[in-house]
Amino acid sequence: MDAITLLKEDQQKAKTLMTEVAATTERGVKTREQKWTKLLKGLTIHENIEEEIFYPALAQHPKAKDIVLEALEEHHLVDDIVEQLKDTPFDDEHWAAKFKLTKENVEHHIEEEETEMFKISRQVFTTDELEELGASMEASKAGR
Ligand SMILES: [Fe+2]
Ligand SMILES: [Fe+2]
């Protein structure tokens, strides 16, 4: 599977799960916890394979460097919000508001990747390179 297809599949799964988590309430703490845990695991692996494999390869190309730097900052921003969310009990009335902020930031980041970043990626990588990067990320995911 090529790198862009793999990352997009992950991102689609995350978007679906985020919508499901957003629909949970303080009264459905168990469902909230289960879905959030699944979402966080997926997002963490996704962020890691991007930072370890996809972004460094992309940053080799001068025209892609700025977008990679911006994406890394967006990852850090999401990480910070997630840390706050981890400190908030699932039945706390602030949980939903903090999650909404997480969701909005992740969605914004995905949007930027799927428009600008992947467009540049198709310009700077060959089809073979995208396949190789996809294979590396798939292998890395499988080993976690
Ligand atoms: Fe990302
Ligand atoms: Fe991504």
mmCIF file of C-alpha atoms and ligand atoms in Angstrom:
data_model
loop_
_atom_site.group_PDB
_atom_site.id
_atom_site.type_symbol
_atom_site.label_atom_id
_atom_site.label_comp_id
_atom_site.label_asym_id
_atom_site.label_seq_id
_atom_site.Cartn_x
_atom_site.Cartn_y
_atom_site.Cartn_z
ATOM 1 C CA MET A 1 0.000 0.000 0.000
ATOM 2 C CA ASP A 2 1.386 3.415 -0.837
ATOM 3 C CA ALA A 3 2.179 5.856 1.969
ATOM 4 C CA ILE A 4 -0.592 8.321 1.200
ATOM 5 C CA THR A 5 -3.302 5.650 1.045
ATOM 6 C CA LEU A 6 -2.089 4.169 4.335
ATOM 7 C CA LEU A 7 -2.042 7.508 6.138
ATOM 8 C CA LYS A 8 -5.430 8.485 4.717
ATOM 9 C CA GLU A 9 -6.964 5.197 5.909
ATOM 10 C CA ASP A 10 -5.636 5.838 9.428
ATOM 11 C CA GLN A 11 -6.977 9.363 9.309
ATOM 12 C CA GLN A 12 -10.412 8.245 8.153
ATOM 13 C CA LYS A 13 -10.577 5.765 11.039
ATOM 14 C CA ALA A 14 -9.559 8.496 13.477
ATOM 15 C CA LYS A 15 -12.229 10.856 12.159
ATOM 16 C CA THR A 16 -14.946 8.210 12.530
ATOM 17 C CA LEU A 17 -13.818 7.373 16.065
ATOM 18 C CA MET A 18 -13.615 11.045 17.043
ATOM 19 C CA THR A 19 -17.244 11.500 15.987
ATOM 20 C CA GLU A 20 -18.198 8.473 18.094
ATOM 21 C CA VAL A 21 -16.257 9.746 21.125
ATOM 22 C CA ALA A 22 -17.843 13.194 20.746
ATOM 23 C CA ALA A 23 -21.274 11.557 20.960
ATOM 24 C CA THR A 24 -20.548 10.045 24.405
ATOM 25 C CA THR A 25 -21.648 11.691 27.658
ATOM 26 C CA GLU A 26 -20.708 11.710 31.349
ATOM 27 C CA ARG A 27 -23.417 9.087 31.800
ATOM 28 C CA GLY A 28 -21.750 6.736 29.322
ATOM 29 C CA VAL A 29 -18.321 6.768 30.886
ATOM 30 C CA LYS A 30 -17.502 3.181 30.014
ATOM 31 C CA THR A 31 -18.188 3.668 26.292
ATOM 32 C CA ARG A 32 -16.324 6.968 26.390
ATOM 33 C CA GLU A 33 -13.282 5.339 27.971
ATOM 34 C CA GLN A 34 -13.262 2.397 25.548
ATOM 35 C CA LYS A 35 -13.596 4.515 22.432
ATOM 36 C CA TRP A 36 -11.133 7.133 23.640
ATOM 37 C CA THR A 37 -8.528 4.472 24.473
ATOM 38 C CA LYS A 38 -8.902 2.977 20.995
ATOM 39 C CA LEU A 39 -8.667 6.422 19.384
ATOM 40 C CA LEU A 40 -5.616 7.433 21.393
ATOM 41 C CA LYS A 41 -3.785 4.216 20.521
ATOM 42 C CA GLY A 42 -4.454 4.714 16.806
ATOM 43 C CA LEU A 43 -3.495 8.384 16.858
ATOM 44 C CA THR A 44 -0.289 7.722 18.777
ATOM 45 C CA ILE A 45 0.870 5.033 16.344
ATOM 46 C CA HIS A 46 -0.103 7.237 13.410
ATOM 47 C CA GLU A 47 1.809 10.211 14.796
ATOM 48 C CA ASN A 48 4.844 8.017 15.495
ATOM 49 C CA ILE A 49 5.070 6.478 12.028
ATOM 50 C CA GLU A 50 4.702 9.918 10.480
ATOM 51 C CA GLU A 51 7.420 11.394 12.672
ATOM 52 C CA GLU A 52 9.777 8.430 12.342
ATOM 53 C CA ILE A 53 9.303 7.521 8.673
ATOM 54 C CA PHE A 54 7.162 9.808 6.522
ATOM 55 C CA TYR A 55 8.089 13.299 7.715
ATOM 56 C CA PRO A 56 11.894 12.809 7.693
ATOM 57 C CA ALA A 57 11.746 11.471 4.121
ATOM 58 C CA LEU A 58 9.539 14.352 3.037
ATOM 59 C CA ALA A 59 11.687 16.977 4.784
ATOM 60 C CA GLN A 60 14.618 15.958 2.559
ATOM 61 C CA HIS A 61 12.909 17.900 -0.195
ATOM 62 C CA PRO A 62 13.425 21.668 0.208
ATOM 63 C CA LYS A 63 9.946 22.607 -1.008
ATOM 64 C CA ALA A 64 8.352 20.328 1.627
ATOM 65 C CA LYS A 65 10.456 21.375 4.588
ATOM 66 C CA ASP A 66 8.170 24.147 5.884
ATOM 67 C CA ILE A 67 5.045 22.045 5.753
ATOM 68 C CA VAL A 68 6.795 19.288 7.719
ATOM 69 C CA LEU A 69 7.912 21.791 10.363
ATOM 70 C CA GLU A 70 4.373 23.112 10.668
ATOM 71 C CA ALA A 71 2.960 19.590 10.916
ATOM 72 C CA LEU A 72 5.384 18.749 13.737
ATOM 73 C CA GLU A 73 4.188 21.808 15.661
ATOM 74 C CA GLU A 74 0.597 20.702 15.145
ATOM 75 C CA HIS A 75 1.482 17.275 16.540
ATOM 76 C CA HIS A 76 2.986 18.957 19.623
ATOM 77 C CA LEU A 77 -0.129 21.070 20.072
ATOM 78 C CA VAL A 78 -2.376 18.010 19.943
ATOM 79 C CA ASP A 79 -0.044 16.160 22.349
ATOM 80 C CA ASP A 80 -0.350 19.017 24.856
ATOM 81 C CA ILE A 81 -4.139 19.040 24.721
ATOM 82 C CA VAL A 82 -4.201 15.256 25.018
ATOM 83 C CA GLU A 83 -2.036 15.462 28.159
ATOM 84 C CA GLN A 84 -4.639 17.772 29.707
ATOM 85 C CA LEU A 85 -7.404 15.424 28.686
ATOM 86 C CA LYS A 86 -5.596 12.491 30.298
ATOM 87 C CA ASP A 87 -5.666 14.409 33.596
ATOM 88 C CA THR A 88 -9.415 14.914 33.358
ATOM 89 C CA PRO A 89 -11.741 12.186 34.688
ATOM 90 C CA PHE A 90 -14.105 10.710 32.082
ATOM 91 C CA ASP A 91 -17.127 11.786 34.146
ATOM 92 C CA ASP A 92 -15.886 15.358 34.579
ATOM 93 C CA GLU A 93 -18.051 17.999 32.910
ATOM 94 C CA HIS A 94 -14.905 19.518 31.375
ATOM 95 C CA TRP A 95 -13.987 16.328 29.549
ATOM 96 C CA ALA A 96 -16.277 16.921 26.556
ATOM 97 C CA ALA A 97 -15.029 20.498 26.103
ATOM 98 C CA LYS A 98 -11.409 19.395 26.209
ATOM 99 C CA PHE A 99 -12.143 16.563 23.819
ATOM 100 C CA LYS A 100 -13.847 18.981 21.425
ATOM 101 C CA LEU A 101 -10.651 21.030 21.327
ATOM 102 C CA THR A 102 -8.617 17.881 20.656
ATOM 103 C CA LYS A 103 -10.982 16.853 17.862
ATOM 104 C CA GLU A 104 -10.900 20.284 16.210
ATOM 105 C CA ASN A 105 -7.107 20.382 16.253
ATOM 106 C CA VAL A 106 -6.734 16.843 14.916
ATOM 107 C CA GLU A 107 -9.262 17.577 12.173
ATOM 108 C CA HIS A 108 -7.437 20.757 11.206
ATOM 109 C CA HIS A 109 -4.142 18.882 11.065
ATOM 110 C CA ILE A 110 -5.621 16.056 8.966
ATOM 111 C CA GLU A 111 -7.095 18.636 6.598
ATOM 112 C CA GLU A 112 -3.689 20.249 6.092
ATOM 113 C CA GLU A 113 -2.013 16.902 5.492
ATOM 114 C CA GLU A 114 -4.647 15.723 3.044
ATOM 115 C CA THR A 115 -4.575 18.898 1.017
ATOM 116 C CA GLU A 116 -1.166 20.591 1.042
ATOM 117 C CA MET A 117 1.189 17.919 2.380
ATOM 118 C CA PHE A 118 -0.004 14.971 0.317
ATOM 119 C CA LYS A 119 -0.138 17.163 -2.791
ATOM 120 C CA ILE A 120 3.530 18.094 -2.342
ATOM 121 C CA SER A 121 4.326 14.453 -1.506
ATOM 122 C CA ARG A 122 2.958 13.327 -4.867
ATOM 123 C CA GLN A 123 5.195 15.891 -6.550
ATOM 124 C CA VAL A 124 8.451 15.078 -4.774
ATOM 125 C CA PHE A 125 8.229 11.288 -4.328
ATOM 126 C CA THR A 126 8.163 8.739 -7.106
ATOM 127 C CA THR A 127 5.480 6.032 -7.134
ATOM 128 C CA ASP A 128 8.113 3.533 -5.998
ATOM 129 C CA GLU A 129 9.211 5.747 -3.134
ATOM 130 C CA LEU A 130 5.622 6.126 -1.948
ATOM 131 C CA GLU A 131 5.227 2.331 -2.056
ATOM 132 C CA GLU A 132 8.441 1.835 -0.082
ATOM 133 C CA LEU A 133 7.457 4.380 2.541
ATOM 134 C CA GLY A 134 4.046 2.744 2.811
ATOM 135 C CA ALA A 135 5.645 -0.669 3.307
ATOM 136 C CA SER A 136 7.979 0.688 5.990
ATOM 137 C CA MET A 137 5.108 2.284 7.872
ATOM 138 C CA GLU A 138 2.981 -0.854 7.586
ATOM 139 C CA ALA A 139 5.830 -2.938 8.999
ATOM 140 C CA SER A 140 6.361 -0.435 11.799
ATOM 141 C CA LYS A 141 2.656 -0.523 12.684
ATOM 142 C CA ALA A 142 2.614 -4.302 12.701
ATOM 143 C CA GLY A 143 5.513 -4.400 15.145
ATOM 144 C CA ARG A 144 3.698 -2.342 17.834
HETATM 145 FE FE FE B 1 0.288 14.220 11.262
HETATM 146 FE FE FE B 2 -1.569 12.167 9.589
#
